[in-house]
Short mmCIF file of C-alpha atoms in Angstrom, two decimals:
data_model
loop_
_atom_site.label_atom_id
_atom_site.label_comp_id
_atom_site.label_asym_id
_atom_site.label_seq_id
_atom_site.Cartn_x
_atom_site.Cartn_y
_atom_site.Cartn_z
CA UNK A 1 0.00 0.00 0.00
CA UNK A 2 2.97 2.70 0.99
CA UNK A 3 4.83 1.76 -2.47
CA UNK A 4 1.65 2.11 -4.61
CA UNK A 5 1.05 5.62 -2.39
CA UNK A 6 4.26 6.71 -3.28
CA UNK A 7 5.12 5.81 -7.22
CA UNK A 8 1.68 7.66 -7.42
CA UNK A 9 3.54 10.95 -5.47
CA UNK A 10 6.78 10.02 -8.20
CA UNK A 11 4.65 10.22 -11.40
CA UNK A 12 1.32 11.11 -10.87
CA UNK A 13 0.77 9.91 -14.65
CA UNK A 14 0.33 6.61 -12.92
CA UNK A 15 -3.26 7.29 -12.60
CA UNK A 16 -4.24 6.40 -8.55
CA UNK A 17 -4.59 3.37 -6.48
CA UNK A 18 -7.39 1.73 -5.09
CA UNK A 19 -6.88 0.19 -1.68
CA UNK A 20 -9.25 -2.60 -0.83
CA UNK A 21 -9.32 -4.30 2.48
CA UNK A 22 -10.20 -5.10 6.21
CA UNK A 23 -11.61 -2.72 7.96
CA UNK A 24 -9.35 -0.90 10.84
CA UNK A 25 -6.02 -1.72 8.39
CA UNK A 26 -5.11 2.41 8.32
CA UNK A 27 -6.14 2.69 4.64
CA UNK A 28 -7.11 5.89 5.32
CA UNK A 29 -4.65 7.15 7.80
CA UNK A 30 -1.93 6.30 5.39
CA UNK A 31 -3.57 8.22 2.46
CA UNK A 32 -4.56 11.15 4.91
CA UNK A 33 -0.45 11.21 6.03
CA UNK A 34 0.63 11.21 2.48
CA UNK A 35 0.52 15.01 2.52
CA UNK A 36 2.61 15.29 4.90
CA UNK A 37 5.61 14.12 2.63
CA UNK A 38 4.87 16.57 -0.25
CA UNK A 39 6.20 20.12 -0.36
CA UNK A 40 4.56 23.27 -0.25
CA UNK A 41 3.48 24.25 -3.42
CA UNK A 42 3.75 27.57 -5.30
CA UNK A 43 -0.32 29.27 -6.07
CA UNK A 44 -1.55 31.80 -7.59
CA UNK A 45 -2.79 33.55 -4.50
CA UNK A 46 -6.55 33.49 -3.42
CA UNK A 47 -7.14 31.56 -6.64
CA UNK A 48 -9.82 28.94 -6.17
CA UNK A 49 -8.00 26.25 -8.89
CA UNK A 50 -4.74 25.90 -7.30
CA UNK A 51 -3.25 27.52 -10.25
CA UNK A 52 0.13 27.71 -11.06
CA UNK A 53 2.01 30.88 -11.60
CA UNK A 54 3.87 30.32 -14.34
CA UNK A 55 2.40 27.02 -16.56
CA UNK A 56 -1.14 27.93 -18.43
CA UNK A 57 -2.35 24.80 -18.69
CA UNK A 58 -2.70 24.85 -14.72
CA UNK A 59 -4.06 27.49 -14.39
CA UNK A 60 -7.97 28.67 -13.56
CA UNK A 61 -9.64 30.73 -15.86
CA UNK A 62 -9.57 33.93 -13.65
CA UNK A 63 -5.54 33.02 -13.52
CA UNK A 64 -5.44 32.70 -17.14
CA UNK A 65 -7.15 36.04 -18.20
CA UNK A 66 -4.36 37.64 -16.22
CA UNK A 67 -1.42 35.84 -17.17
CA UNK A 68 -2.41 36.95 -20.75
CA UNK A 69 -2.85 40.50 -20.69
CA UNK A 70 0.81 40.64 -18.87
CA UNK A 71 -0.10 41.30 -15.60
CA UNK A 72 1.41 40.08 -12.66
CA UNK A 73 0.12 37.59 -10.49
CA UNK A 74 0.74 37.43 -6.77
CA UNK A 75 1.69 33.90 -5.35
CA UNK A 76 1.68 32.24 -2.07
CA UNK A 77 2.89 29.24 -0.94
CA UNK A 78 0.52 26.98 0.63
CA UNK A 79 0.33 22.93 1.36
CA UNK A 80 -0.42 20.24 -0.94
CA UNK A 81 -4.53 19.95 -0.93
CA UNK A 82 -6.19 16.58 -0.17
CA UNK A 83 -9.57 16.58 -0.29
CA UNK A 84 -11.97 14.21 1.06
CA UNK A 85 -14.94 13.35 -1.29
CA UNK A 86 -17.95 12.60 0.77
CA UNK A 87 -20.33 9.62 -0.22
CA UNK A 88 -23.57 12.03 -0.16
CA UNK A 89 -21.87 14.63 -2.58
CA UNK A 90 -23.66 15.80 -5.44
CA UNK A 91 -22.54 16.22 -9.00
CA UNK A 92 -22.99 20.07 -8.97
CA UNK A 93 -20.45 19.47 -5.30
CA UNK A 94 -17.82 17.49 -7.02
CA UNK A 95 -17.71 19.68 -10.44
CA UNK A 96 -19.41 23.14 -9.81
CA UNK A 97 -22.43 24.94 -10.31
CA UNK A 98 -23.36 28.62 -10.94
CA UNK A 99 -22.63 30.80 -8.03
CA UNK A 100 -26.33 31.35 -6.76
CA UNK A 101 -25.19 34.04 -4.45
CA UNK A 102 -23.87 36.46 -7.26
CA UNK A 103 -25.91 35.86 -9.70
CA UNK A 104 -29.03 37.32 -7.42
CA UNK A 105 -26.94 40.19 -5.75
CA UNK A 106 -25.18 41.07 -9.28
CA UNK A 107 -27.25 39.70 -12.08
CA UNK A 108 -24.69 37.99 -13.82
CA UNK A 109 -24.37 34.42 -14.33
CA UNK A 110 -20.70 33.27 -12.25
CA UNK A 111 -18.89 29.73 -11.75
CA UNK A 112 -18.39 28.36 -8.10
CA UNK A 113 -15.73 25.78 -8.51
CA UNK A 114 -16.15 22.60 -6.88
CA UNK A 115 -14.14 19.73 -4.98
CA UNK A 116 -12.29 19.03 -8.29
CA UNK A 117 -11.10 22.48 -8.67
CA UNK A 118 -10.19 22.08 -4.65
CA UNK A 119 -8.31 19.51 -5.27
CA UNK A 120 -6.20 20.40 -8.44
CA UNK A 121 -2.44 19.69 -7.96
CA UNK A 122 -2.91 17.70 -4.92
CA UNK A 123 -4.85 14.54 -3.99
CA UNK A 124 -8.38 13.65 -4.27
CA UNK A 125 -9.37 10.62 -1.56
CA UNK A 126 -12.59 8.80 -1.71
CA UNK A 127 -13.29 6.57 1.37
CA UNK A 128 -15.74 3.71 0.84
CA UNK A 129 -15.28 4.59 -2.83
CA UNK A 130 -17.41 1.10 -3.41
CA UNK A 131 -20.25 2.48 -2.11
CA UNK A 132 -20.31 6.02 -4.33
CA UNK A 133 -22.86 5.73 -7.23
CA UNK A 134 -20.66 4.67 -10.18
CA UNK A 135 -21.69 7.90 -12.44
CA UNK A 136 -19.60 9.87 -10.08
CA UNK A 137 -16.83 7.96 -9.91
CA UNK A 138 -17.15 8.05 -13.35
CA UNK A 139 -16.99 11.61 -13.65
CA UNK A 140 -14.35 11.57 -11.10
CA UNK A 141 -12.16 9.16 -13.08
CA UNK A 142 -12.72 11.42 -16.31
CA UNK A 143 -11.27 14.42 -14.79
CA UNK A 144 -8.28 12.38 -13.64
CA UNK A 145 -7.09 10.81 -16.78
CA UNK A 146 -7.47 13.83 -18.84
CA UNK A 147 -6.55 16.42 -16.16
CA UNK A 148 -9.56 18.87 -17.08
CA UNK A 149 -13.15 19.41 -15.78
CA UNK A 150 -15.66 20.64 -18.33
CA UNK A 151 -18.70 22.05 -17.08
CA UNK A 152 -21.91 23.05 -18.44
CA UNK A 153 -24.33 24.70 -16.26
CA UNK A 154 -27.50 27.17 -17.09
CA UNK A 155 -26.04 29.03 -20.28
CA UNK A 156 -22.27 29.10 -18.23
CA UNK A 157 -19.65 26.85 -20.28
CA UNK A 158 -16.20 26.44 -18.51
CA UNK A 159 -13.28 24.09 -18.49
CA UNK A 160 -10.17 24.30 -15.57
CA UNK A 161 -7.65 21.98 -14.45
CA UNK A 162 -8.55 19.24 -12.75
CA UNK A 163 -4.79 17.06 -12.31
CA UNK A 164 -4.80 15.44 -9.02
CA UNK A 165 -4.22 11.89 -8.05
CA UNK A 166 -6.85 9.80 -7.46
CA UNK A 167 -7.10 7.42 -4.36
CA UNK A 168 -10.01 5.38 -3.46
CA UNK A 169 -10.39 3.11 -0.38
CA UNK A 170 -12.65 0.63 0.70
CA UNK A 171 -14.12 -2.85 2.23
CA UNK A 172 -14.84 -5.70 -0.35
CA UNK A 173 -16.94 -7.44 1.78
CA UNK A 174 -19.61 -4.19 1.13
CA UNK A 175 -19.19 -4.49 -2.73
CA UNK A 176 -17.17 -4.33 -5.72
CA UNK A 177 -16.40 -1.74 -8.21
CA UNK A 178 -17.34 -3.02 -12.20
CA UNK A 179 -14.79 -3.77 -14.24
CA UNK A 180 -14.77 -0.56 -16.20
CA UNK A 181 -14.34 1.54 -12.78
CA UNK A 182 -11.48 -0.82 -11.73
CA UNK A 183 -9.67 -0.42 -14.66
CA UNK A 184 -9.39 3.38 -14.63
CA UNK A 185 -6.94 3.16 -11.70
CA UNK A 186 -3.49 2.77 -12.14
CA UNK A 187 -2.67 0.79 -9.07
CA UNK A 188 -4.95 -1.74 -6.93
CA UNK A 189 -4.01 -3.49 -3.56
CA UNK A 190 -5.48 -5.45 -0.92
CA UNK A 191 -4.96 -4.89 3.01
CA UNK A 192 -5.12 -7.53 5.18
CA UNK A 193 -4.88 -7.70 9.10
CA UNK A 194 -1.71 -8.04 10.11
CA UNK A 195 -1.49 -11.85 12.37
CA UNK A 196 2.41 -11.22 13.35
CA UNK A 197 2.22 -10.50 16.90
CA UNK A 198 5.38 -8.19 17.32
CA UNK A 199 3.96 -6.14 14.15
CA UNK A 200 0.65 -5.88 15.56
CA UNK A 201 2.33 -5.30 19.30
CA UNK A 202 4.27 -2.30 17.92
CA UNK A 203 1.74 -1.18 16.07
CA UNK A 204 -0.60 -0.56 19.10
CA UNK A 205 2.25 1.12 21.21
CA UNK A 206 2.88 3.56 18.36
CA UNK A 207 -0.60 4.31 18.55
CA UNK A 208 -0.94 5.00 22.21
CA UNK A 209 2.12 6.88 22.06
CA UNK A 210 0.77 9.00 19.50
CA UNK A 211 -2.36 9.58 21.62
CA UNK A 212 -0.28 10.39 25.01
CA UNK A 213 1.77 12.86 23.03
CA UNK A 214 1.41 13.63 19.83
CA UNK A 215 3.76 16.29 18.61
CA UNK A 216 6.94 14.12 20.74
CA UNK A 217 5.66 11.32 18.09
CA UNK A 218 5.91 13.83 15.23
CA UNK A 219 9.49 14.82 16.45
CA UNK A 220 10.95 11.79 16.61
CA UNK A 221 9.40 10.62 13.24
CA UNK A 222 11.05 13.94 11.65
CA UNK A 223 14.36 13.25 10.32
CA UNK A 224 12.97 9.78 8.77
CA UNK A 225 10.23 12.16 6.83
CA UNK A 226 12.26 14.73 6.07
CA UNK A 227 14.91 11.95 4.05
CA UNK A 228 11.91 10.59 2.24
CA UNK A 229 10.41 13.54 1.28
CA UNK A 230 13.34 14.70 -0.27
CA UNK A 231 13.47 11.18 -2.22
CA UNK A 232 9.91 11.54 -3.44
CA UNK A 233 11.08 15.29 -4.63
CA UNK A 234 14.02 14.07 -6.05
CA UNK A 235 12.60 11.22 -7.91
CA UNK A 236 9.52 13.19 -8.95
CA UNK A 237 11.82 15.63 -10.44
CA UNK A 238 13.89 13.43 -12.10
CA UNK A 239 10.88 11.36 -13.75
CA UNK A 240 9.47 14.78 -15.34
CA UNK A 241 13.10 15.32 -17.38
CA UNK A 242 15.02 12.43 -18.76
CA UNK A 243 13.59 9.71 -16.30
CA UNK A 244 15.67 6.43 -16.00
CA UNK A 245 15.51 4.28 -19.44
CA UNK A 246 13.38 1.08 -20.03
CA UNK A 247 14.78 -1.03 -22.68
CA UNK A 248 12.56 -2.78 -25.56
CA UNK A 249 13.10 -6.37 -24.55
CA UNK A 250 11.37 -5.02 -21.40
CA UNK A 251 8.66 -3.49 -23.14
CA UNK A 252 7.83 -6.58 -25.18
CA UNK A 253 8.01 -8.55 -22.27
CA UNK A 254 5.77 -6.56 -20.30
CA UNK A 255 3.06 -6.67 -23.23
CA UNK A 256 3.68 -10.74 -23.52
CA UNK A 257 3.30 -10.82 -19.88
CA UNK A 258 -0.35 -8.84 -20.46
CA UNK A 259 -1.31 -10.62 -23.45
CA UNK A 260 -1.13 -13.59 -21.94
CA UNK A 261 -3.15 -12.87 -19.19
CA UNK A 262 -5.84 -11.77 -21.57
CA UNK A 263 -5.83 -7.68 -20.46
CA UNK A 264 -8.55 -5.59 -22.16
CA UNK A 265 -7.02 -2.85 -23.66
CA UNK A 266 -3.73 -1.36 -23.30
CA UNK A 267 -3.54 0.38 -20.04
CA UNK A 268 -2.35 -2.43 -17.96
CA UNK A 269 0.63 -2.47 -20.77
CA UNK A 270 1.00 1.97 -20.29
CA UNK A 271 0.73 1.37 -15.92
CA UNK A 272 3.36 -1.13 -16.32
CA UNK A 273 5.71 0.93 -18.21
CA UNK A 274 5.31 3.98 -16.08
CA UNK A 275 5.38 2.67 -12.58
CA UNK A 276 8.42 0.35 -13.32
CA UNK A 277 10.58 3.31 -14.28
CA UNK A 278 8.58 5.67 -10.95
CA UNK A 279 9.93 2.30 -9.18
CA UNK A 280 13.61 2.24 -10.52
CA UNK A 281 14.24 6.75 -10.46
CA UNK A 282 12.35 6.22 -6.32
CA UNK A 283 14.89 3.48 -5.86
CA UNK A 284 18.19 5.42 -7.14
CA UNK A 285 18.40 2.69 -10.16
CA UNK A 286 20.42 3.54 -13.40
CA UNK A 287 17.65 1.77 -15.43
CA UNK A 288 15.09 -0.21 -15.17
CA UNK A 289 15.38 -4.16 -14.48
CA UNK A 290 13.37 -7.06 -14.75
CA UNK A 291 13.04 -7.10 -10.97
CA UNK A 292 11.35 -3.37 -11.05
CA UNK A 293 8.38 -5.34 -13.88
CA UNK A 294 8.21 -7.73 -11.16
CA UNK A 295 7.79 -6.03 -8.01
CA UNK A 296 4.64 -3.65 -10.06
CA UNK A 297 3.20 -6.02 -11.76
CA UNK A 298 1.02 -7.44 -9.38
CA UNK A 299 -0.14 -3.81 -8.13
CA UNK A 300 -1.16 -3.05 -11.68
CA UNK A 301 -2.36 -5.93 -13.41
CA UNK A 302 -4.54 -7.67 -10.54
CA UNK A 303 -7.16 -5.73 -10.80
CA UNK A 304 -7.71 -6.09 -14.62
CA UNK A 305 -7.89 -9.61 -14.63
CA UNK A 306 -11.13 -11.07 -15.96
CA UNK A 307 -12.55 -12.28 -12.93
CA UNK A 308 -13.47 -16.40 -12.66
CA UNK A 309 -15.51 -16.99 -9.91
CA UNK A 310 -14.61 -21.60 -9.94
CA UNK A 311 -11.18 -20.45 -10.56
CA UNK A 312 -9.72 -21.82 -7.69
CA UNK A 313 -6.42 -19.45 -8.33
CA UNK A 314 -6.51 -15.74 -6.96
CA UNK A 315 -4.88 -12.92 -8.97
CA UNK A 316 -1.55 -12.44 -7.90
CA UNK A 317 -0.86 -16.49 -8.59
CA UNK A 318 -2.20 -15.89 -11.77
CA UNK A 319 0.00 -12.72 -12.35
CA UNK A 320 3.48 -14.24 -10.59
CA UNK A 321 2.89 -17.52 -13.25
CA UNK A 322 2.60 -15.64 -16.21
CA UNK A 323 5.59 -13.62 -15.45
CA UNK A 324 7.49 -17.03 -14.82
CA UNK A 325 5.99 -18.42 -17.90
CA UNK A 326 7.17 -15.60 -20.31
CA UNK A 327 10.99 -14.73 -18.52
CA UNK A 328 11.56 -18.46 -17.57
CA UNK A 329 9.66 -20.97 -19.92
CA UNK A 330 12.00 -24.15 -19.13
CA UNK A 331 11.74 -23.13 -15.49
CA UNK A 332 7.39 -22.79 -15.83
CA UNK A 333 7.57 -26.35 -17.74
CA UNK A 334 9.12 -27.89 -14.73
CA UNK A 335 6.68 -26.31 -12.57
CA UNK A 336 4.06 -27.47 -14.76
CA UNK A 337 5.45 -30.75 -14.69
CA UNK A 338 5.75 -31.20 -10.64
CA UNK A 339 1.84 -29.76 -10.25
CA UNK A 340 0.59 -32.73 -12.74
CA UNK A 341 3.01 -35.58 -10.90
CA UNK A 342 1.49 -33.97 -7.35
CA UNK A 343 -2.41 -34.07 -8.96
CA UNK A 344 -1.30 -37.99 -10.67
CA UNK A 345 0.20 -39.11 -7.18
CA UNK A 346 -2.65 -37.74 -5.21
CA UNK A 347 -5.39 -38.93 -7.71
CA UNK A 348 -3.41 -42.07 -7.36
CA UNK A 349 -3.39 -42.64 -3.48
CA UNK A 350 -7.28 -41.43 -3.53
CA UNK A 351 -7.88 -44.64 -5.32
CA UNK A 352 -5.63 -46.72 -3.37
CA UNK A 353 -7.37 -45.45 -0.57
CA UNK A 354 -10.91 -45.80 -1.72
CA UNK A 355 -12.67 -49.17 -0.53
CA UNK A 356 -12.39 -52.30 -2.44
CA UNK A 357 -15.69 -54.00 -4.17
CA UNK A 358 -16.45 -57.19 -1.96
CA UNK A 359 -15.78 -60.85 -3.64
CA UNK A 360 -19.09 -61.26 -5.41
CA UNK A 361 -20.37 -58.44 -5.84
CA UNK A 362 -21.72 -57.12 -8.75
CA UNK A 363 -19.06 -54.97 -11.04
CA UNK A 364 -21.26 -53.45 -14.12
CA UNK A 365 -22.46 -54.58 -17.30
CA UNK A 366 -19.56 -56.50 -19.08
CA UNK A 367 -17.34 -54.22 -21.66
CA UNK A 368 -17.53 -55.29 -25.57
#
């Protein structure tokens, strides 16, 4: 969950992660102490989009109108947003509707952003995303693969950026997202409880520690936060110029790898590209390995897998053998081999086992 969190934070072209799991795990406290490892970001100031001071295409329209006539813009630096989308939010909430206040005091018709413009350059967290009504997770999902939010409200037309990463959370046991929802994130993983008893032992201290005193926790936690945070700067800056390179064999390996396991479409193919080079520039690599396509390719290909409900193999199996299969074939042959002695041995003892017909009896119909 931390690693899909933070390739996300290295190249937010990534496109999200969905975190699935027990309840009481810390899905959310992780995503909600995310911000705390980004840097303060340079605004426009007083500028409801977030905009940028100095690139167009991030900025709001009020931003843009200024930038072009050549005057100057004041800035202010200010934290990295996340906002919290709430499960009773409208549509008119999460895009924007026409400012009601202004246009009755003023007469003119005005734009009153919404969550998405809140939440421009930063995060955008949806708890119990499984339980939102899909057409706004659609809408959500739009605005966060193409980075704009187009809205068209009583005669008022208006598009702004909308580029934030997009994190849901949620149980499985309450319900499942369709297919065509789970495929518009970049990254999936499931939480489980965590049954080692030191882990879990720590885990609870921490947490009463926290409670008894919370800014001594903070302090001690600094200097660790501080070194990642300038990793995750680092890295972030690195991806936007010349990145780390990723060789063809690795490309056509990755799209064997995906063909194989029967993806729709070509994201899975684009998710696995991107987050194995956000995986090699976080990690300090020169270029990108075999072992980077290994270590992502279970957070982005799980969740596209057609799902088999007598398949008696989960995802990640599924995933880890077709990797085998296509960098190893002699090695996934002797593996196949072994599994059809073990299922021939065990069919085997089954009949050994299995009670014998008593002297007499009656065995069938004679064969011809």
């Amino acid at each position: 969950m931390k690693l899909a969190l933070l390739l996300n934070v290295v190249d937010q072209s990534i496109g999200g992660v969905l975190i699935m799991g027990d309840r009481g795990t810390g899905k959310s406290v992780a995503v909600r102490a995310l911000v705390d490892l980004l840097p303060n970001m340079e605004v426009v100031a007083a500028d409801a989009f977030n905009s940028h001071p100095n690139i167009p295409a991030l900025m709001g329209p009020d931003a843009q109108e200024l930038y072009s006539s050549g005057n100057p813009l004041p800035t202010a630096l200010v934290p990295t947003p996340l906002v919290e989308l709430p499960l009773g939010a409208t549509e008119d909430r999460i895009c924007g509707t026409i400012d009601i206040e202004k246009a009755l005091s003023a007469g003119v018709k005005a734009f009153e952003p919404g969550l998405l413009a809140k939440a421009n350059r930063g995060i955008l967290y949806v708890d119990e995303v499984n339980l939102l009504d899909d057409g706004l997770v659609d809408v959500v999902l739009d605005s966060a693969a193409s980075g704009i939010n187009t809205v068209e409200r009583e005669g008022v037309s208006i598009q702004h950026p909308a580029k934030f990463i997009m994190i849901g959370s949620g149980n499985p046991q309450e319900g499942e997202l369709r297919p065509q929802l789970l495929d518009r994130f970049g990254l999936s993983v499931a939480v489980a409880t965590m049954q080692d008893t030191a882990v879990r032992t720590q885990m609870v201290l921490d947490r009463l520690a926290y409670e008894s005193d919370p800014d001594a926790m903070s302090a001690a936690a600094e200097v660790e936060q501080e070194a990642l945070r300038v990793r995750l700067v680092q890295a972030a800056t690195k991806v936007k110029g010349d990145g780390v390179p990723l060789s063809r064999e690795l490309r056509i390996i990755i799209s064997e790898i995906c063909s194989l396991l029967d993806i729709d479409g070509i994201r899975g193919d684009i998710t696995v590209n991107r987050a194995a080079r956000a995986l090699a520039v976080f990690e300090g690599a020169d270029e990108v390995t075999l072992e980077h396509v290994q270590r992502v390719l279970g957070l982005c290909l799980n969740h596209r897998l057609r799902k088999d409900p007598l398949s008696t193999i989960d995802t990640g199996t599924k995933v880890a053998l077709a990797f085998q299969r296509i960098t190893d074939p002699d090695r996934a042959k002797k593996e196949e081999k072994k599994r059809q002695a073990a299922v021939a041995a065990a069919k085997k003892a089954e009949q050994a086992a299995a009670p014998k017909p008593k002297a007499g009896a009656w065995g069938g119909l004679p064969s011809r």
